[in-house]
Tab-separated table of C-alpha atoms in Angstrom:
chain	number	residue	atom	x	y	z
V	15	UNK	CA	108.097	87.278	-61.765
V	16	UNK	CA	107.301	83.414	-61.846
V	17	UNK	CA	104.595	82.699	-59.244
V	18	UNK	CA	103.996	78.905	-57.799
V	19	UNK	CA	100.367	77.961	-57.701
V	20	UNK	CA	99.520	76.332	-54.234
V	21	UNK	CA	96.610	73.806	-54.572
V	22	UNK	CA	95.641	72.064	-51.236
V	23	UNK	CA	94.246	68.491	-50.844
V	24	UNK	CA	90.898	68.091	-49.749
V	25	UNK	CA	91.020	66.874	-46.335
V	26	UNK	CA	87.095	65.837	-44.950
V	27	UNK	CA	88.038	66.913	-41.648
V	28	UNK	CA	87.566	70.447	-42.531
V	29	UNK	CA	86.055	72.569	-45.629
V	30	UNK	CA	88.471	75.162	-47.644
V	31	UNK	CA	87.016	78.219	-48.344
V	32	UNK	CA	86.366	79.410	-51.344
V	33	UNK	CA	89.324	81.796	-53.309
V	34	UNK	CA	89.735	82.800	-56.676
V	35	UNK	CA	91.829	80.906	-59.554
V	36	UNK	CA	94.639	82.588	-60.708
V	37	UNK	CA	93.321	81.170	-64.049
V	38	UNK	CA	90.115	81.428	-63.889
V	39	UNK	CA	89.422	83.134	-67.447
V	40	UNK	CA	92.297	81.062	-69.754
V	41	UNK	CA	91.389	81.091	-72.973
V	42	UNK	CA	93.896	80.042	-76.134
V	43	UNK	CA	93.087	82.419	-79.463
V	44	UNK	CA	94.152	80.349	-82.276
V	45	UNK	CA	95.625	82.090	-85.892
V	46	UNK	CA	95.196	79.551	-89.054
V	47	UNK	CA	97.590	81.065	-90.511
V	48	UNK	CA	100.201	80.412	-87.520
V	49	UNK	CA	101.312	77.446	-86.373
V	50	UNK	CA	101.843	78.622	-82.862
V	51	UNK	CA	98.970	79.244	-80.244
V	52	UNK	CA	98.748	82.373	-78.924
V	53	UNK	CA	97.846	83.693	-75.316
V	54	UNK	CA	95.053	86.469	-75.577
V	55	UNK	CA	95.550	89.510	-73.477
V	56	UNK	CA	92.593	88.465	-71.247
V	57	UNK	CA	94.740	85.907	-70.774
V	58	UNK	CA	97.851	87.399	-69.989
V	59	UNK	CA	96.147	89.672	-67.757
V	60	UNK	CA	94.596	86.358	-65.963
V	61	UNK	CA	98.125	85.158	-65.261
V	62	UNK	CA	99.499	88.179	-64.423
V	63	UNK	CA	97.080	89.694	-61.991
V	64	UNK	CA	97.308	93.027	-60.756
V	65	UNK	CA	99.251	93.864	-57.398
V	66	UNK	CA	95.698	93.686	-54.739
V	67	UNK	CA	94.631	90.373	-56.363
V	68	UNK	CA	98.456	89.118	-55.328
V	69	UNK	CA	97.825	90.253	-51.802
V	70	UNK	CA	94.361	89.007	-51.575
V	71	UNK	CA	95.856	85.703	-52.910
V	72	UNK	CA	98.768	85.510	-50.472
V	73	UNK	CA	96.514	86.458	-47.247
V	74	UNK	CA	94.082	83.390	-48.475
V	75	UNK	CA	97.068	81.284	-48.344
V	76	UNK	CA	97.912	82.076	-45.256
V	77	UNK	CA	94.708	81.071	-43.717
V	78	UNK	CA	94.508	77.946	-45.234
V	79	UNK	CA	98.121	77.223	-43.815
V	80	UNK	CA	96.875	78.173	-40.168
V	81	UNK	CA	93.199	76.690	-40.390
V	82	UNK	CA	95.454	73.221	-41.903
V	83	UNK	CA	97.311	73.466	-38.823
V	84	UNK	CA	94.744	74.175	-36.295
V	85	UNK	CA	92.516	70.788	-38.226
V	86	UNK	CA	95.537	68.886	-38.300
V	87	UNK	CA	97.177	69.521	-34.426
V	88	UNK	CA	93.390	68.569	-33.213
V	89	UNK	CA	93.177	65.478	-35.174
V	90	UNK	CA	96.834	64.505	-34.270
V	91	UNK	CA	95.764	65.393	-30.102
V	92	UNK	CA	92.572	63.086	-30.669
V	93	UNK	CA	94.880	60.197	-32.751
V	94	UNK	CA	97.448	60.344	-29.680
V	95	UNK	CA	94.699	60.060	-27.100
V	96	UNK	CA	93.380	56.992	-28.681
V	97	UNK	CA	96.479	55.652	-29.386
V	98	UNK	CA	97.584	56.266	-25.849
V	99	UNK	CA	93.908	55.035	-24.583
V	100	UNK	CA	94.676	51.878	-27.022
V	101	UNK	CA	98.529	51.535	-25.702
V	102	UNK	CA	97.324	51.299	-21.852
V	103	UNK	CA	94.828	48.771	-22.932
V	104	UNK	CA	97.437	46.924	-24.670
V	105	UNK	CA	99.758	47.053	-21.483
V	106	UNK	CA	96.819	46.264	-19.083
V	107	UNK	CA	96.013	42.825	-20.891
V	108	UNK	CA	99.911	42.434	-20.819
V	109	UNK	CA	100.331	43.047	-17.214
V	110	UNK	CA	97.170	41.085	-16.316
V	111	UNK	CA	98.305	38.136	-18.484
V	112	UNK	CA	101.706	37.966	-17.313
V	113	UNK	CA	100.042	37.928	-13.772
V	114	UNK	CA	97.740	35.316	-14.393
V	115	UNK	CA	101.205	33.517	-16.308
V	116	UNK	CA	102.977	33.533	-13.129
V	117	UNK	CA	99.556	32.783	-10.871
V	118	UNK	CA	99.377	29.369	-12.844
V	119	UNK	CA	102.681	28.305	-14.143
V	120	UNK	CA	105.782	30.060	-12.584
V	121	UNK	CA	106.129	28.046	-9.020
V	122	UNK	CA	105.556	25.088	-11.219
V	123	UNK	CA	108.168	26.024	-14.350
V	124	UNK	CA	111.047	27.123	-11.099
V	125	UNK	CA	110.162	23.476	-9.685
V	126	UNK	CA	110.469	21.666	-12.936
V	127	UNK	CA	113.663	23.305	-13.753
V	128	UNK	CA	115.078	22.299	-10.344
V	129	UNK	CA	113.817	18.650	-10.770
V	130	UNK	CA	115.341	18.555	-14.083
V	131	UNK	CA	118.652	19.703	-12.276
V	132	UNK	CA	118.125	16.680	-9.950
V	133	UNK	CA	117.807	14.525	-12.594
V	134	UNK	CA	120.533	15.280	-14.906
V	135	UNK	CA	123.132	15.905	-11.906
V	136	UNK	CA	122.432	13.865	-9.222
V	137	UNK	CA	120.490	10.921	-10.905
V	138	UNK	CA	121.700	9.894	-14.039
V	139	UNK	CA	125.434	10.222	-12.671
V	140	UNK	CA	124.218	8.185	-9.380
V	141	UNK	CA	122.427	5.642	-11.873
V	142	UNK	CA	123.322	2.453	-10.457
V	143	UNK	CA	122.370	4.230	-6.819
V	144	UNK	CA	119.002	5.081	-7.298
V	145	UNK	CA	118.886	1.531	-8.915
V	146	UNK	CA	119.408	-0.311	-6.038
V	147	UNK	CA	116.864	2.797	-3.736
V	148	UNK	CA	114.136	1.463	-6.566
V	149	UNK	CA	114.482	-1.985	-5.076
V	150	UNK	CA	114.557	-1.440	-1.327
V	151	UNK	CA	115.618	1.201	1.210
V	152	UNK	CA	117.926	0.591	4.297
V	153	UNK	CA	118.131	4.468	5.957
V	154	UNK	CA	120.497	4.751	8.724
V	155	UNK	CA	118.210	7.333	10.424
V	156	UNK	CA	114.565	7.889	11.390
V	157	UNK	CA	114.525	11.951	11.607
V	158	UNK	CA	111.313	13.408	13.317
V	159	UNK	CA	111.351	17.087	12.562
V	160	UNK	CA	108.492	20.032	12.686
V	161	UNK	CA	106.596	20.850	9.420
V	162	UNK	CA	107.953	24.489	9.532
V	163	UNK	CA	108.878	25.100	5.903
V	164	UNK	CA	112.017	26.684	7.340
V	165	UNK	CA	113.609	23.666	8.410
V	166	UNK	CA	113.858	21.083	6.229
V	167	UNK	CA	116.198	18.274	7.337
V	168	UNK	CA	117.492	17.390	4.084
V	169	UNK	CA	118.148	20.992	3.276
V	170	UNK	CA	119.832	21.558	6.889
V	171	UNK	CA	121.963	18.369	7.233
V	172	UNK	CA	122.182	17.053	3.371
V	173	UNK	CA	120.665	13.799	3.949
V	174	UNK	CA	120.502	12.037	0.746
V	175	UNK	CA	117.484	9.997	-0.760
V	176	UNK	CA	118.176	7.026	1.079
V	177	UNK	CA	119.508	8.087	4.040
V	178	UNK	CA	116.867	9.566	6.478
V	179	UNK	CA	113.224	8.266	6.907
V	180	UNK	CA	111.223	11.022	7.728
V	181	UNK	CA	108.767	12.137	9.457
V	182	UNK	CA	107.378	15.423	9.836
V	183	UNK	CA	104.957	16.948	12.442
V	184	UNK	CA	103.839	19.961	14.153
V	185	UNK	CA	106.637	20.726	16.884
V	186	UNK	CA	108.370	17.640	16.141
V	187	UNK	CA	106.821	15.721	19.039
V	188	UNK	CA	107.072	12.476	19.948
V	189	UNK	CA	103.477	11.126	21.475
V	190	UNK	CA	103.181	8.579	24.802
V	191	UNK	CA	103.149	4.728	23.411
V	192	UNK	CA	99.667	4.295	25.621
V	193	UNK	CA	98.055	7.077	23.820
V	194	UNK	CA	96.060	6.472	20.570
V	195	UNK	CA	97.427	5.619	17.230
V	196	UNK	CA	98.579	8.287	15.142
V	197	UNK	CA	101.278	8.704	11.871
V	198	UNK	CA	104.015	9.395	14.273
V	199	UNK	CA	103.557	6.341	16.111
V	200	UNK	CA	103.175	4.489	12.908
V	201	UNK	CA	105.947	5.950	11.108
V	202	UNK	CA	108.501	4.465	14.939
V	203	UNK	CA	107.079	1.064	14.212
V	204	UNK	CA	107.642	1.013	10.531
V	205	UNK	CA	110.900	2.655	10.825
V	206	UNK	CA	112.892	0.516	13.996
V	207	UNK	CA	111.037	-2.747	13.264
V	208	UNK	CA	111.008	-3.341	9.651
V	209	UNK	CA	114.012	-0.823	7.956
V	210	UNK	CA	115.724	-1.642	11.482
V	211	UNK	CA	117.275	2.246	11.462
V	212	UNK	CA	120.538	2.073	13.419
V	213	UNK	CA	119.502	5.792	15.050
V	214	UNK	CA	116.603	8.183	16.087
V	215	UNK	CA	117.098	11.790	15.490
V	216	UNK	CA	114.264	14.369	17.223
V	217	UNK	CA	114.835	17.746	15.734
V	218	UNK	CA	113.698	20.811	17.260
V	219	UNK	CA	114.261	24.643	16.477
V	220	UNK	CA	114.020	27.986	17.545
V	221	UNK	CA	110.679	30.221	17.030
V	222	UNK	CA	108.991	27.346	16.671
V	223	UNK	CA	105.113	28.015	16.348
V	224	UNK	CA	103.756	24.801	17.505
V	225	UNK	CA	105.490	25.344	20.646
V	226	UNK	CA	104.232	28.940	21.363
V	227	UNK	CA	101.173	27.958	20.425
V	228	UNK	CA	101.255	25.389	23.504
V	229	UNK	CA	103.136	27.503	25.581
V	230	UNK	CA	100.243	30.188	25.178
V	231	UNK	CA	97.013	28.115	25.324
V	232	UNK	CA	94.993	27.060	28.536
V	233	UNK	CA	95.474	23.654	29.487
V	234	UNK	CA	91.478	22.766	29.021
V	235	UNK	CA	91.431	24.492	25.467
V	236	UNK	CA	89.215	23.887	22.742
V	237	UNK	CA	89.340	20.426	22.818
V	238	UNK	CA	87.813	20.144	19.270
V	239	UNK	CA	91.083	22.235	17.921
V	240	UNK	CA	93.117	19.710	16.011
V	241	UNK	CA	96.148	22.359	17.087
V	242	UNK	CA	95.046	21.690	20.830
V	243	UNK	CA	94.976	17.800	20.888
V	244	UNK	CA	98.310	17.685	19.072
V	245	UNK	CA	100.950	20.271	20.969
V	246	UNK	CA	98.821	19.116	24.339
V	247	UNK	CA	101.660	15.958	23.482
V	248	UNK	CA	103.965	18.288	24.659
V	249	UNK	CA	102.438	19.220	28.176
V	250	UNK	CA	104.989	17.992	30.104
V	251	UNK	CA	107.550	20.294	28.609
V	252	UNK	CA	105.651	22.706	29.322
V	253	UNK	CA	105.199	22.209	32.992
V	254	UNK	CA	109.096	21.910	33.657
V	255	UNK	CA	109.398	25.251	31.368
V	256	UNK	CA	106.638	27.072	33.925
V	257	UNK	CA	108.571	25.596	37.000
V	258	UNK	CA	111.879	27.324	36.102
V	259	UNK	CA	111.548	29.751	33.750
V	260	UNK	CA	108.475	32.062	34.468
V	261	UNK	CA	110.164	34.643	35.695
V	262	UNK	CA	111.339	34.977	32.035
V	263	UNK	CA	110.037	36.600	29.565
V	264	UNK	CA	107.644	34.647	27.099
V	265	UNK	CA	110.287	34.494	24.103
V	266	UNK	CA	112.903	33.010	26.712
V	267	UNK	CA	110.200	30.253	27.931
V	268	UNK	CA	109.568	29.126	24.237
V	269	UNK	CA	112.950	28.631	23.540
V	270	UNK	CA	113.537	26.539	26.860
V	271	UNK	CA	110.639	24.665	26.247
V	272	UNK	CA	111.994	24.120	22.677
V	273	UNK	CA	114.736	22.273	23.501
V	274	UNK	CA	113.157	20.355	26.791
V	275	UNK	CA	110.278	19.085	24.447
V	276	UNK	CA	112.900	17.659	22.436
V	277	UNK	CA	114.438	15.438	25.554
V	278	UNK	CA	110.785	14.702	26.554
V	279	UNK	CA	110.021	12.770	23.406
V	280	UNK	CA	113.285	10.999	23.581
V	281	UNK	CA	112.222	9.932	27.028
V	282	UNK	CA	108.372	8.967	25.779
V	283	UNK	CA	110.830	6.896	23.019
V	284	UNK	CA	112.244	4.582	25.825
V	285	UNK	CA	108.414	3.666	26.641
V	286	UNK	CA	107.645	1.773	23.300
V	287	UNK	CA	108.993	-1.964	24.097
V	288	UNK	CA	110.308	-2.184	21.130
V	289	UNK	CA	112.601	0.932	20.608
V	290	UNK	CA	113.492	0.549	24.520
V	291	UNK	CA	115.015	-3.263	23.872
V	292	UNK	CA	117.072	-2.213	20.717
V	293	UNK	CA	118.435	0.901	23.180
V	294	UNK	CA	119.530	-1.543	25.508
V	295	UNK	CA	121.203	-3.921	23.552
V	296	UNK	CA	123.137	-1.121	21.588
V	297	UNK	CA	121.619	-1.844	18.445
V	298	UNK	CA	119.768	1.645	18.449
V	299	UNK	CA	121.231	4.761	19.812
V	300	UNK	CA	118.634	7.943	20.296
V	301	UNK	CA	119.707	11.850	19.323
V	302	UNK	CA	118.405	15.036	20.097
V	303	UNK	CA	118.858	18.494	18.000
V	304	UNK	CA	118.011	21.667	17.502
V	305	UNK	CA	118.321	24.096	14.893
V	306	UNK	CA	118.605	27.769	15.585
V	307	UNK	CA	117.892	29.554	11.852
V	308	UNK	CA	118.152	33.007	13.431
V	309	UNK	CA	122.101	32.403	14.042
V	310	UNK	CA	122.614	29.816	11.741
V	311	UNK	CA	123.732	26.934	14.679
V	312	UNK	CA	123.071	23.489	15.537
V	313	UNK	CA	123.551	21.796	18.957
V	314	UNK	CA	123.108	17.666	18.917
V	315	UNK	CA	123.664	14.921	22.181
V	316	UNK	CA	122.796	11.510	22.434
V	317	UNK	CA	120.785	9.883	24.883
V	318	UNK	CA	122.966	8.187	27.798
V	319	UNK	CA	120.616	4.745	28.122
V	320	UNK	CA	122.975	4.154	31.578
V	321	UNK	CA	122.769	7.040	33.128
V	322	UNK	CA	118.883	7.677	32.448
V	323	UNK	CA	118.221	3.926	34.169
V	324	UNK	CA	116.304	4.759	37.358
V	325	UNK	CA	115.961	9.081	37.273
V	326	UNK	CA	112.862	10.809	36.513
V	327	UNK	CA	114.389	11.997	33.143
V	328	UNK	CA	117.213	11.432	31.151
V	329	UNK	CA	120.972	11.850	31.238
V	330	UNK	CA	122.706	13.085	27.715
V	331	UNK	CA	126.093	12.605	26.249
V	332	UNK	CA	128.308	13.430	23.294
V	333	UNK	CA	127.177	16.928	23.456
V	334	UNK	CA	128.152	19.718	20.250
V	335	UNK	CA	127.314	22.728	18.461
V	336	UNK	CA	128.263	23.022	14.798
């Protein structure tokens, strides 16, 4: 019977107890006269122990195999909670900097990528275009429009760089010429004088904060609210909303007053000299809009300059809804 010899590796996690050598006692008798070494008996009987020292050896095997085990499942449990421990670390600083990645530089990477659109698509094939714009403008239209992010005017009607001058304000309002100077007002003169624009467009929209916002407040508000002294333009409106639509409820009067605000600061238009002489003489016409986002729609008209002469208002013409 040929027995294998097991002979574990140290491991420093754990100590192996002691067992006895199968060969503990070798020894090699030598003859002279032979030229062949002979085992002794002692050592025979070394390497071919008796039946009990067999069993003892086998049962010592077997605990080193489960003690091994027991060492080695522990120290794999404690490598896998560290590694697990050093994985989730590894994923937090990921997460955190792909968070602070975005935080800084997304918006801006989405916004170059769209400018670089623009500029591959629209300007270097419209070359001799934006060519002339870098010399002079001559827009067709002078858009006032609210500073809602939903309702850009260029984004809603596809007015091209050239096309519109714009101006943008809370509720799209259109201030009295006797009041005080503001961007608005600056923006008209600019506009009708010097680019001589052919039209005036006010556009106005639905859910429109500014006008809730005036629709809601007292009339002697917080006068040191920059929100108060601006929709306060638009105080009129609000009076002929009140006088026929109170019974209604408070959605229903914003929306009125929506599109009355607009017709309001077409009227306060035919009080600056100016804009009021070009009217007349056909040289300017004035529009009125009003975008609805919730249904996608958009109504326009045009100012009737003859049939607004003499009534407390104004008359409208060329009405549509696209």
């Amino acid at each position: 019977m040929l027995l294998r010899c097991f002979v574990p590796c140290y491991h420093p996690i754990f100590e192996i107890p002691n067992f006895p050598l199968m060969a503990s006692n070798f020894s090699i008798s030598h003859d002279p006269s032979s030229s062949t070494s002979l085992l002794s008996l002692h050592t025979q009987n070394s390497i071919f122990p008796s039946k009990d020292k067999v069993k003892h050896f086998e049962r010592t095997q077997l605990k080193i195999h489960s003690l091994f085990r027991r060492k080695a499942a522990n120290f794999e449990t404690m490598a896998s909670e560290k590694t697990h421990g050093l994985t989730q670390e590894a994923n937090d600083f990921t997460y955190e900097a792909m968070i602070d990645s975005e935080n800084n530089t997304d918006v801006f990477d989405d916004m170059k990528q769209r400018f670089l659109a623009f500029k591959k698509l629209k300007y270097m094939d419209n070359l001799e275009h934006y060519k002339k714009l870098a010399d002079a403008q001559s827009p067709k239209f002078l858009v006032i429009a609210c500073a809602d992010s939903r309702v850009c005017p260029s984004a809603i009607l596809g007015f091209e760089p050239g096309e519109a001058f714009t101006v943008r304000n809370i509720a799209n309002l259109v201030p009295s010429y006797e009041s005080g100077p503001t961007e608005t007002k600056a923006a008209l003169q600019f506009s009708v004088n010097t680019l001589e624009v052919e039209n005036i467009l006010v556009i106005g929209h639905s859910r429109c904060g500014g006008i809730q916002a005036l629709m809601s407040m007292e009339d002697e508000g917080d006068s040191r609210s920059f929100i108060h002294n601006w929709v306060i333009v638009g105080k009129k409106a609000k009076e002929s909303t009140k006088a026929v639509a109170s019974n209604l409820h408070f959605d229903h009067q914003c929306q009125h007053c929506e599109k009355t605000s607009i017709n309001h600061s077409l009227e306060r238009l035919l009080g600056y000299p100016w804009i009021e002489e070009k009217v007349r003489k056909g040289s300017l016409s004035l529009h009125g809009g009003y975008y609805d986002f919730v249904n996608c729609t958009f109504e326009k008209w045009t100012l009737d300059y003859e049939g607004s002469r003499g009534k407390n208002g104004i008359a409208v013409k060329n009405q549509s809804v696209w």
